[in-house]
Coordinates of C-alpha atoms in Angstrom, one line a residue:
Chain A
M484 CA -3.8 -46.2 39.9
I485 CA -2.5 -44.5 36.9
A486 CA 1.2 -44.4 36.1
S487 CA 2.4 -40.9 35.8
G488 CA 3.5 -41.6 32.2
E489 CA 0.1 -42.5 31.3
L490 CA -1.0 -39.1 32.8
Q491 CA 1.5 -37.2 31.0
S492 CA 0.4 -38.8 27.8
L493 CA -3.2 -38.0 28.4
A494 CA -2.1 -34.3 29.2
A495 CA -0.3 -34.3 25.8
T496 CA -3.4 -35.5 24.1
T497 CA -5.7 -32.8 25.6
D498 CA -3.2 -30.0 24.7
E499 CA -2.8 -31.5 21.3
L500 CA -6.7 -31.5 20.9
A501 CA -6.8 -27.8 22.4
A502 CA -4.2 -26.8 19.8
R503 CA -6.4 -28.6 16.9
R504 CA -9.6 -26.6 17.7
P505 CA -10.8 -24.0 15.2
L506 CA -9.2 -20.5 15.6
S507 CA -10.4 -17.2 14.5
L508 CA -7.7 -14.6 14.4
A509 CA -7.5 -10.9 13.6
G510 CA -5.0 -9.0 11.8
T511 CA -4.3 -6.0 9.4
P512 CA -5.7 -6.2 6.1
I513 CA -2.9 -6.3 3.3
T514 CA -4.5 -7.5 0.1
E515 CA -8.3 -7.5 -0.6
G516 CA -9.7 -10.9 -1.3
I517 CA -10.6 -14.2 0.0
G518 CA -8.0 -17.2 0.1
L519 CA -9.2 -20.7 1.0
G520 CA -6.4 -23.5 1.1
R521 CA -3.8 -25.5 3.0
A522 CA -1.4 -24.0 5.4
V523 CA 2.5 -23.8 4.3
L524 CA 4.7 -23.0 7.0
H525 CA 7.5 -20.8 5.6
E526 CA 10.2 -21.8 8.1
P527 CA 13.5 -21.5 6.3
R528 CA 15.5 -21.9 9.4
I529 CA 18.6 -24.1 9.3
V530 CA 20.0 -25.6 12.5
V531 CA 23.8 -25.2 12.3
Q532 CA 25.3 -28.5 13.5
Q533 CA 29.1 -27.7 13.2
I534 CA 30.4 -24.3 14.7
V535 CA 34.2 -24.8 14.5
A536 CA 35.9 -24.9 11.2
E537 CA 38.3 -27.5 10.5
D538 CA 40.0 -25.6 7.9
V539 CA 39.4 -21.7 7.5
K540 CA 40.6 -21.6 3.8
T541 CA 37.9 -24.2 2.8
E542 CA 35.3 -22.4 4.7
L543 CA 36.1 -19.2 3.1
A544 CA 36.0 -20.8 -0.3
R545 CA 32.6 -22.4 0.7
L546 CA 31.4 -18.9 1.7
D547 CA 32.3 -17.3 -1.3
I548 CA 30.9 -20.1 -3.5
A549 CA 27.7 -19.8 -1.8
I550 CA 27.6 -16.0 -2.1
G551 CA 28.1 -16.3 -5.6
N552 CA 24.9 -18.7 -5.9
L553 CA 23.1 -16.4 -3.7
R554 CA 23.7 -13.4 -6.0
A555 CA 23.0 -15.5 -9.1
A556 CA 19.7 -16.6 -7.6
I557 CA 18.8 -13.0 -6.9
D558 CA 20.0 -11.9 -10.3
R559 CA 17.6 -14.5 -11.9
L560 CA 14.6 -13.4 -9.6
V561 CA 15.5 -9.7 -10.8
D562 CA 15.5 -11.1 -14.4
T563 CA 12.3 -13.0 -14.1
G564 CA 11.0 -9.9 -12.5
E565 CA 11.1 -8.1 -15.7
E566 CA 7.6 -9.4 -16.0
T567 CA 6.5 -8.2 -12.7
P568 CA 5.3 -4.8 -12.0
G569 CA 7.6 -1.8 -11.3
E570 CA 7.6 -1.8 -7.6
T571 CA 8.3 -5.4 -7.2
R572 CA 11.3 -5.0 -9.3
D573 CA 12.5 -1.9 -7.3
I574 CA 12.0 -4.1 -4.1
L575 CA 14.1 -6.9 -5.8
D576 CA 16.8 -4.2 -6.8
A577 CA 16.9 -2.9 -3.4
F578 CA 17.3 -6.4 -1.8
R579 CA 20.1 -7.1 -4.7
N580 CA 21.9 -4.2 -3.2
I581 CA 21.9 -5.8 0.6
A582 CA 23.3 -8.9 -1.1
N583 CA 26.1 -7.1 -2.6
D584 CA 26.8 -4.9 0.5
R585 CA 30.5 -4.8 1.3
G586 CA 30.0 -4.3 4.9
W587 CA 27.9 -7.4 5.4
L588 CA 30.3 -9.7 3.2
R589 CA 33.2 -8.2 5.2
R590 CA 31.7 -9.3 8.4
L591 CA 31.0 -12.8 7.1
R592 CA 34.7 -13.2 6.0
E593 CA 35.9 -11.9 9.4
A594 CA 33.8 -14.2 11.5
V595 CA 35.0 -16.9 9.3
S596 CA 38.5 -16.1 9.7
T597 CA 38.1 -16.2 13.4
G598 CA 37.8 -20.2 13.2
L599 CA 34.0 -20.5 12.6
T600 CA 32.6 -22.7 9.9
A601 CA 30.6 -20.6 6.9
E602 CA 27.3 -21.6 8.4
A603 CA 28.2 -20.5 12.0
A604 CA 29.5 -17.3 10.7
V605 CA 26.4 -16.5 8.8
E606 CA 24.4 -17.2 12.1
R607 CA 26.8 -14.9 14.2
V608 CA 26.7 -12.1 12.0
Q609 CA 22.9 -12.1 11.7
S610 CA 22.5 -12.5 15.5
D611 CA 24.8 -9.5 15.8
V612 CA 22.6 -7.4 13.4
R613 CA 19.4 -8.7 14.8
A614 CA 20.6 -7.5 18.3
K615 CA 21.3 -4.1 16.9
M616 CA 18.1 -3.8 15.1
Q617 CA 15.7 -5.3 17.4
R618 CA 16.4 -2.1 19.6
Q619 CA 14.9 0.0 17.0
T620 CA 11.6 1.0 17.6
D621 CA 11.0 2.4 14.0
P622 CA 8.8 -0.3 11.8
Y623 CA 10.7 0.7 8.7
L624 CA 14.1 -0.3 10.3
R625 CA 12.6 -3.5 11.7
E626 CA 11.4 -4.4 8.3
R627 CA 14.8 -4.1 7.1
L628 CA 15.8 -6.7 9.3
H629 CA 13.4 -9.1 7.9
D630 CA 15.1 -8.5 4.5
L631 CA 18.6 -9.3 6.2
D632 CA 17.1 -12.5 7.9
D633 CA 15.8 -13.6 4.5
L634 CA 19.1 -13.2 3.0
A635 CA 21.2 -14.9 6.0
N636 CA 18.4 -17.8 5.5
R637 CA 19.0 -18.0 1.8
L638 CA 22.8 -18.2 2.5
L639 CA 22.4 -21.0 5.0
H640 CA 20.3 -22.9 2.4
E641 CA 22.9 -22.2 -0.2
L642 CA 25.6 -23.6 2.2
V643 CA 23.9 -26.9 3.2
G644 CA 22.7 -27.4 -0.4
R645 CA 18.8 -27.3 0.4
S646 CA 15.9 -25.7 -1.5
F647 CA 14.8 -22.5 0.2
V648 CA 11.0 -22.7 -0.3
A649 CA 8.6 -25.8 -1.0
D650 CA 9.0 -27.1 -4.5
H651 CA 6.6 -28.0 -7.1
E652 CA 6.4 -31.6 -5.6
T653 CA 5.5 -30.6 -2.1
L654 CA 3.7 -27.3 -2.6
P655 CA -0.2 -27.8 -2.6
E656 CA -2.3 -26.6 -5.3
N657 CA -4.1 -24.4 -2.8
A658 CA -1.1 -23.0 -0.6
I659 CA -1.7 -20.3 2.0
I660 CA 1.9 -19.3 3.0
V661 CA 2.1 -18.8 6.7
A662 CA 5.4 -16.9 7.8
R663 CA 6.6 -15.3 11.0
A664 CA 8.1 -12.5 8.6
M665 CA 9.2 -12.7 5.1
G666 CA 11.9 -10.8 3.0
P667 CA 10.6 -9.3 -0.1
A668 CA 11.9 -11.9 -2.7
A669 CA 10.6 -15.0 -0.7
L670 CA 7.1 -14.7 -2.0
L671 CA 8.6 -14.8 -5.7
D672 CA 10.3 -18.0 -4.9
Y673 CA 7.0 -20.0 -4.6
E674 CA 5.1 -21.2 -7.7
R675 CA 2.5 -18.2 -8.0
A676 CA -0.2 -20.4 -9.5
R677 CA -0.6 -22.3 -6.5
I678 CA -0.7 -19.5 -3.7
R679 CA -4.2 -18.7 -2.5
G680 CA -3.1 -16.5 0.2
L681 CA -0.5 -15.0 2.8
V682 CA -0.5 -14.6 6.5
L683 CA 2.3 -13.0 8.2
E684 CA 2.8 -12.7 11.9
D685 CA 5.2 -9.9 12.3
S686 CA 4.9 -7.8 9.2
G687 CA 2.2 -5.1 8.3
A688 CA 0.5 -3.5 5.2
Q689 CA 3.7 -1.4 4.5
S690 CA 6.4 -4.2 4.8
H691 CA 8.0 -4.9 1.5
V692 CA 6.8 -8.3 1.2
A693 CA 3.2 -7.0 1.6
I694 CA 3.7 -4.6 -1.3
V695 CA 4.8 -7.6 -3.3
A696 CA 1.6 -9.5 -2.2
R697 CA -0.4 -6.7 -3.3
S698 CA 1.5 -6.4 -6.8
L699 CA 0.9 -9.8 -7.3
G700 CA -2.9 -9.9 -6.0
I701 CA -2.3 -12.4 -3.3
P702 CA -5.0 -12.0 -0.7
A703 CA -3.0 -11.4 2.6
V704 CA -3.3 -10.6 6.2
G705 CA -0.5 -9.1 8.5
N706 CA 0.3 -8.7 12.2
V707 CA -1.6 -12.0 13.1
A708 CA -0.4 -13.0 16.5
N709 CA 1.4 -16.2 17.0
I710 CA 0.1 -17.6 13.7
I711 CA 3.4 -19.7 13.3
N712 CA 2.6 -21.5 16.5
L713 CA -1.1 -22.0 15.9
A714 CA -1.2 -23.4 12.5
D715 CA 0.4 -26.7 11.5
Q716 CA 1.4 -27.6 8.1
G717 CA -1.4 -28.6 6.0
D718 CA -4.2 -27.1 8.4
A719 CA -7.0 -25.5 6.6
I720 CA -6.7 -21.9 6.4
I721 CA -9.1 -19.1 5.3
V722 CA -7.6 -15.6 4.8
D723 CA -9.9 -12.9 4.6
G724 CA -7.8 -10.0 3.2
T725 CA -10.5 -7.4 3.3
S726 CA -11.4 -7.7 7.0
G727 CA -8.2 -9.0 8.2
D728 CA -9.8 -12.2 9.5
V729 CA -7.9 -15.5 9.5
Y730 CA -9.6 -18.8 10.3
V731 CA -7.3 -21.8 11.3
R732 CA -8.9 -25.3 10.9
P733 CA -12.4 -23.5 10.3
T734 CA -15.7 -25.2 11.1
P735 CA -17.8 -26.6 8.1
D736 CA -20.1 -23.7 8.9
V737 CA -17.3 -21.0 8.4
E738 CA -15.9 -22.8 5.5
N739 CA -19.2 -23.0 3.7
A740 CA -19.9 -19.3 4.5
Y741 CA -16.7 -18.2 3.0
G742 CA -16.8 -20.6 0.0
E743 CA -20.3 -18.7 -0.5
K744 CA -18.5 -15.6 0.1
A745 CA -15.9 -16.1 -2.6
R746 CA -18.3 -17.3 -5.1
L747 CA -20.6 -14.0 -4.5
R748 CA -17.3 -11.9 -4.6
A749 CA -16.8 -13.6 -8.0
R750 CA -20.4 -13.0 -9.3
R751 CA -20.3 -9.3 -8.3
Q752 CA -17.0 -8.8 -10.0
A753 CA -18.9 -10.4 -13.1
Q754 CA -21.7 -8.0 -12.7
Y755 CA -19.5 -5.0 -12.3
R756 CA -17.5 -6.0 -15.3
A757 CA -20.9 -6.1 -17.3
L758 CA -21.8 -2.3 -16.0
R759 CA -18.3 -1.3 -17.2
D760 CA -19.2 -0.2 -20.5
K761 CA -22.4 1.7 -19.7
P762 CA -22.3 5.4 -19.2
S763 CA -22.3 6.6 -15.5
V764 CA -25.4 9.0 -16.0
T765 CA -28.3 9.7 -13.9
R766 CA -31.9 9.0 -14.8
D767 CA -32.4 12.7 -15.6
G768 CA -29.0 13.0 -17.8
V769 CA -26.3 14.2 -15.4
A770 CA -23.1 12.8 -16.5
I771 CA -20.7 11.7 -13.8
D772 CA -16.9 10.9 -14.3
L773 CA -15.6 8.0 -12.6
H774 CA -11.7 8.1 -12.2
M775 CA -9.4 5.5 -10.4
N776 CA -6.7 5.7 -7.9
A777 CA -3.7 4.0 -8.1
G778 CA -0.2 3.6 -6.3
L779 CA 1.3 0.7 -7.8
V780 CA 1.9 0.0 -11.5
V781 CA 0.1 -3.1 -11.1
D782 CA -3.0 -1.3 -10.1
L783 CA -2.9 0.4 -13.9
Q784 CA -3.9 -3.1 -15.2
H785 CA -7.4 -2.6 -14.0
V786 CA -8.1 0.5 -15.9
E787 CA -9.6 -1.4 -18.5
E788 CA -11.7 -3.7 -16.0
T789 CA -13.0 -0.6 -14.3
G790 CA -13.7 1.7 -17.1
A791 CA -12.2 4.6 -15.4
V792 CA -11.9 7.9 -17.5
S793 CA -8.6 8.6 -15.9
I794 CA -6.1 7.9 -13.2
G795 CA -7.6 10.6 -10.8
L796 CA -4.7 10.0 -8.2
F797 CA -1.6 8.4 -8.8
R798 CA 0.5 8.1 -5.1
T799 CA 4.0 8.6 -5.9
E800 CA 5.3 7.8 -2.5
I801 CA 5.2 4.1 -3.1
Q802 CA 8.5 4.2 -5.3
F803 CA 10.2 6.0 -2.5
M804 CA 9.0 3.8 0.4
V805 CA 10.2 0.6 -1.3
A806 CA 13.8 2.2 -2.3
H807 CA 16.8 1.8 -0.3
R808 CA 17.7 5.4 -1.0
F809 CA 15.9 8.4 -2.5
P810 CA 14.9 7.5 -6.3
R811 CA 17.1 9.4 -8.7
M812 CA 15.2 11.7 -10.9
R813 CA 15.9 9.4 -13.9
E814 CA 14.2 6.4 -12.0
Q815 CA 11.2 8.4 -11.3
E816 CA 11.0 9.7 -14.8
L817 CA 11.0 6.0 -15.9
L818 CA 8.4 4.9 -13.6
Y819 CA 6.0 8.2 -14.6
R820 CA 6.6 7.2 -18.3
S821 CA 5.6 3.7 -17.6
I822 CA 2.5 4.7 -16.0
F823 CA 1.6 7.0 -19.2
E824 CA 2.2 4.1 -21.2
A825 CA 0.2 1.6 -19.1
V826 CA -2.9 3.7 -19.3
E827 CA -2.8 4.4 -23.0
G828 CA -4.0 8.0 -23.7
R829 CA -5.8 8.5 -20.5
A830 CA -4.9 11.6 -18.1
V831 CA -3.0 10.8 -15.2
T832 CA -3.0 13.1 -12.1
F833 CA 0.3 12.5 -10.2
R834 CA 0.2 13.6 -6.7
T835 CA 3.7 14.8 -5.5
L836 CA 5.2 13.0 -2.5
D837 CA 3.0 12.6 0.4
I838 CA 5.5 11.1 3.1
G839 CA 5.6 12.1 6.5
S840 CA 3.2 11.4 9.2
D841 CA 2.8 7.3 9.3
K842 CA 4.7 7.1 5.8
I843 CA 8.3 7.3 6.9
L844 CA 11.2 6.5 4.4
P845 CA 13.9 4.3 5.9
Y846 CA 16.9 6.2 4.5
M847 CA 15.5 9.6 5.8
D848 CA 16.2 11.0 9.3
K849 CA 13.2 10.4 11.6
V850 CA 11.9 13.6 13.0
E851 CA 10.2 13.1 16.3
E852 CA 7.0 15.0 16.4
E853 CA 4.1 14.9 18.9
N854 CA 1.7 15.0 16.4
P855 CA 2.9 13.5 13.3
A856 CA -0.3 13.8 11.1
L857 CA -0.2 17.5 11.8
G858 CA 3.4 17.7 11.6
W859 CA 6.3 17.8 8.8
R860 CA 4.9 16.1 5.8
A861 CA 3.7 16.1 2.2
I862 CA 4.3 19.8 0.6
R863 CA 5.6 21.0 3.9
I864 CA 8.8 18.7 3.4
G865 CA 8.7 19.3 -0.5
L866 CA 9.0 23.3 0.2
D867 CA 11.6 23.0 2.8
R868 CA 13.8 20.4 0.8
P869 CA 13.1 22.1 -2.8
A870 CA 15.7 19.8 -4.2
L871 CA 13.5 16.8 -3.6
L872 CA 10.5 18.6 -5.1
R873 CA 12.3 19.9 -7.9
S874 CA 13.7 16.3 -9.0
Q875 CA 10.1 14.8 -8.9
V876 CA 8.7 17.9 -10.8
R877 CA 11.4 17.7 -13.4
A878 CA 10.8 13.7 -13.8
M879 CA 7.1 14.4 -14.1
L880 CA 7.6 17.0 -16.9
R881 CA 10.0 15.0 -18.8
A882 CA 7.9 11.7 -18.6
G883 CA 4.8 13.9 -19.7
G884 CA 6.6 15.5 -22.8
G885 CA 4.0 15.7 -25.4
R886 CA 1.4 14.4 -23.0
E887 CA -1.5 15.8 -20.8
L888 CA 0.1 16.2 -17.2
R889 CA -1.6 17.1 -13.9
I890 CA 0.2 17.6 -10.8
M891 CA -1.5 17.7 -7.7
F892 CA 0.1 19.1 -4.4
P893 CA -1.0 17.4 -1.2
M894 CA -1.6 19.0 2.5
I895 CA -1.9 22.6 1.1
A896 CA -3.0 24.7 4.2
A897 CA -2.5 28.1 2.7
I898 CA -2.7 29.2 -0.7
E899 CA 0.8 30.7 -0.6
E900 CA 2.1 27.3 -0.5
F901 CA 0.4 26.3 -3.8
R902 CA 2.2 29.6 -5.2
Q903 CA 5.5 28.6 -4.0
A904 CA 5.2 24.8 -5.4
K905 CA 4.1 26.4 -8.7
E906 CA 7.2 28.7 -8.8
V907 CA 9.2 25.4 -8.7
V908 CA 7.3 24.0 -11.7
D909 CA 8.0 27.1 -13.6
Q910 CA 11.6 26.9 -12.7
E911 CA 11.5 23.7 -14.0
I912 CA 10.0 24.3 -17.2
A913 CA 12.4 27.2 -17.8
Y914 CA 15.2 24.7 -17.2
L915 CA 13.7 22.1 -19.6
A916 CA 13.1 24.6 -22.2
R917 CA 16.5 25.8 -22.2
Y918 CA 17.7 22.4 -22.7
A919 CA 15.1 21.9 -25.7
H920 CA 13.4 19.1 -23.8
P921 CA 9.8 18.3 -25.1
L922 CA 7.4 19.8 -22.7
P923 CA 4.0 18.6 -21.9
A924 CA 1.2 19.3 -24.4
K925 CA -1.1 20.4 -21.5
L926 CA 0.0 21.1 -17.9
E927 CA -2.6 21.6 -15.1
L928 CA -1.5 22.1 -11.6
G929 CA -4.0 21.7 -8.7
I930 CA -4.4 21.0 -5.1
M931 CA -5.6 18.3 -2.7
L932 CA -8.2 19.9 -0.4
E933 CA -7.6 18.2 2.8
V934 CA -6.8 20.9 5.2
P935 CA -9.9 22.6 6.7
S936 CA -8.2 26.1 6.6
L937 CA -8.8 26.0 2.5
L938 CA -12.4 26.2 3.2
W939 CA -12.0 29.8 4.2
Q940 CA -9.6 30.5 1.1
L941 CA -11.8 29.2 -1.6
D942 CA -12.0 32.3 -3.5
E943 CA -8.2 32.5 -3.7
V944 CA -8.0 28.5 -4.3
C945 CA -10.4 28.7 -7.2
R946 CA -8.9 31.8 -8.8
T947 CA -5.4 30.3 -8.5
V948 CA -5.5 26.6 -9.4
D949 CA -6.3 24.5 -12.5
F950 CA -8.3 22.0 -10.4
V951 CA -9.1 20.8 -6.9
S952 CA -9.5 17.6 -5.7
V953 CA -11.0 17.1 -2.2
G954 CA -9.2 14.5 -0.2
S955 CA -12.3 13.7 1.7
N956 CA -10.4 11.0 4.4
D957 CA -8.0 13.6 5.8
L958 CA -10.5 16.4 5.3
L959 CA -13.0 15.0 7.3
Q960 CA -10.8 13.6 9.9
Y961 CA -9.2 17.0 10.2
L962 CA -12.6 18.8 10.4
F963 CA -13.8 16.6 13.3
A964 CA -10.3 16.1 15.0
A965 CA -10.8 12.2 14.9
D966 CA -8.2 9.8 13.9
R967 CA -9.9 7.6 11.2
D968 CA -7.7 4.7 12.2
N969 CA -8.4 4.9 15.9
T970 CA -11.5 2.7 16.6
R971 CA -12.4 4.5 19.7
V972 CA -13.2 7.8 17.9
A973 CA -13.5 7.0 14.1
S974 CA -17.1 5.8 14.8
R975 CA -18.0 8.8 16.6
F976 CA -18.6 10.9 13.8
D977 CA -20.4 10.3 10.3
T978 CA -19.4 11.4 6.9
L979 CA -22.9 11.9 6.3
S980 CA -23.8 14.4 8.9
P981 CA -24.5 18.2 8.2
P982 CA -21.0 19.3 9.3
S983 CA -19.2 17.6 6.9
L984 CA -21.8 17.6 4.2
R985 CA -22.1 21.5 4.5
A986 CA -18.4 21.7 4.2
L987 CA -18.4 19.6 1.1
K988 CA -21.3 21.7 -0.4
L989 CA -19.4 24.9 0.3
V990 CA -16.5 23.5 -1.9
A991 CA -18.7 22.2 -4.6
D992 CA -20.9 25.7 -4.9
K993 CA -17.6 27.6 -5.3
A994 CA -16.3 25.1 -7.8
R995 CA -19.5 25.5 -9.7
E996 CA -19.7 29.4 -9.3
T997 CA -16.2 29.9 -10.7
G998 CA -15.9 26.9 -13.2
T999 CA -13.2 25.3 -11.3
P1000 CA -12.8 21.6 -12.2
L1001 CA -13.5 19.6 -9.1
S1002 CA -13.5 15.9 -7.9
L1003 CA -13.4 13.9 -4.7
C1004 CA -10.8 11.6 -4.1
G1005 CA -11.3 9.0 -1.0
E1006 CA -13.5 6.4 0.5
M1007 CA -16.7 8.3 0.4
G1008 CA -16.4 8.1 -3.3
G1009 CA -16.3 4.4 -3.0
R1010 CA -19.5 3.8 -0.9
P1011 CA -22.7 3.9 -2.9
L1012 CA -24.9 5.9 -0.4
D1013 CA -22.1 8.5 0.1
A1014 CA -21.2 8.6 -3.4
M1015 CA -24.8 9.5 -4.3
V1016 CA -24.8 12.2 -1.7
L1017 CA -21.7 13.5 -3.2
I1018 CA -23.2 14.0 -6.5
A1019 CA -26.4 15.6 -5.0
L1020 CA -24.0 18.2 -3.5
G1021 CA -22.8 19.0 -6.8
F1022 CA -19.6 16.7 -7.4
R1023 CA -19.6 15.3 -10.9
A1024 CA -16.2 13.6 -10.8
L1025 CA -15.2 10.7 -8.1
S1026 CA -12.0 9.0 -7.8
Chain B
M817 CA -27.2 3.6 -11.3
A818 CA -30.3 5.2 -12.3
M819 CA -32.0 8.1 -10.3
D820 CA -33.5 11.6 -10.6
L821 CA -30.8 13.5 -9.2
G822 CA -32.8 16.9 -9.1
E823 CA -35.2 15.4 -6.4
F824 CA -32.4 13.6 -4.5
E825 CA -30.5 16.8 -4.4
A826 CA -33.4 18.8 -3.2
F827 CA -33.8 16.3 -0.4
V828 CA -30.2 16.3 0.6
V829 CA -29.8 20.0 0.6
D830 CA -33.2 20.3 2.7
Q831 CA -31.8 17.8 5.3
I832 CA -28.2 19.5 5.7
T833 CA -29.6 22.9 6.1
R834 CA -32.6 22.0 8.4
V835 CA -31.4 19.1 10.6
D836 CA -29.5 19.7 13.8
G837 CA -25.8 19.8 13.0
G838 CA -24.7 16.8 15.4
R839 CA -27.0 14.1 13.9
S840 CA -26.1 11.5 11.2
L841 CA -28.3 11.8 8.0
R842 CA -27.1 8.2 7.0
E843 CA -30.5 6.6 7.8
P844 CA -32.9 9.2 6.6
I845 CA -31.0 9.4 3.4
R846 CA -30.8 5.6 2.9
A847 CA -34.6 5.4 3.8
Y848 CA -35.2 8.1 1.1
A849 CA -33.2 6.5 -1.5
E850 CA -34.6 3.2 -1.0
Q851 CA -38.1 4.5 -1.2
Q852 CA -37.0 5.9 -4.4
G853 CA -36.1 2.4 -5.6
I854 CA -32.5 3.5 -6.0
P855 CA -30.2 0.5 -5.9
L856 CA -27.4 0.8 -3.2
G857 CA -25.2 -1.9 -4.2

């Protein structure tokens, strides 16, 4: 006979054993790269012990001191952030604005005035905020909840006098940070040199912390279900930021395979570096220009490494996506100026705001649409809200004063849309000239060819624009009416099949015939076989 | 990457004009490239 207590203990042991087995989990890739290390659970939660205040005045004073310390700590992060790339600074600025939000502070003080301790007041206010925001289905508003959670947790740590993240003594040399969600600044609190990877349970590629992870080059995976319960502090973890796979307590086979993969990756990078300065010319002497795509200032650090001749596409929407309101013209101008400075004399093609569809701005009214990918987005928004387009164009023209500036308009479906956008540029040039602002030394206006209707307007397009860049990802998904992110349909059609190649050849032939500068920008350009086929079709510039 | 563009171009253009529209050309193009000793990364 076995006593029931012994049975329970056996069961617990079995559960523990089950929980300790190797796990392979799938998530959403955030930052490319492989990280091997030990799990550090980011669980900054404080359990509030005392709910009722003994003295309201004292609690208000404690709250004020803690808020003062919190603001100072965030200010320090922002100041340290001077060395970090532009978008991280933007995120921190937005975070600082939330910390200074008068409504939030007023609610905290009101809660204390009802007789709660400062800690209980923080919890009460945060729980009200959470209740309101969890009803939101909009991922951007839910993301804002992570920011507010982060802020509330920081404030609680200030109140109880505890450190918000693992410090130098407790953080392992090869830390993989595992978190349910994170505010944008939390990652910056950890010692960067020791972080090998990041795994998030409830945040995806467009979250603020994901943008910070990308800007720091930390391999990261998001949306990993239940990771916070499945991983224990100190567990071995592998993060594959390229495939989105996460291995908790990996078997020696997996660990060896990934160790080898990481070494292979390092070797390949070294091989690419060795090729960097070799001319990109075919054996029979045809030169191919290789350009780089970027969306973050940090991407530009790789211009030298890659040997790219220019920035073939700079996605301007990231600045808008991380902000808490529309960036002012001056803020946009500063960013564009910093991009020109970062690439030292290379040409930059700025694509005007490509928002809408899956890229929603948190501060912009959400438009319910049946088919957002075919809806109110990109240049369609710019032309319907000309103040938005005007301010962006003015910022580009000012930043490009005395330089070579290329502006590209996305989602043009009819050449008339390009003409309207060009009118906006002309008006802005006239405005700047009137006030004697220096204008770009050279200005070229082009389109991103990604809507199939343009295939039957190629004569007009080539007569009207200064350059064409084929956006192959969207062009082909619209051509086949197959969402490239939908795994059920994405593999049904191949980019290397006669319909897509005939369409691309049509564009290449017309560009050659009319002497219109042509490039292709998209995943096809990054796959060796596809890239070779593009060159065979007549493309001489890939981005 | 080293290749003779002219020959490869002729092969690709021949494939996309001749082959039935629904088929993927990935494998024939890959096979041709490998046969020519073109490194595919």
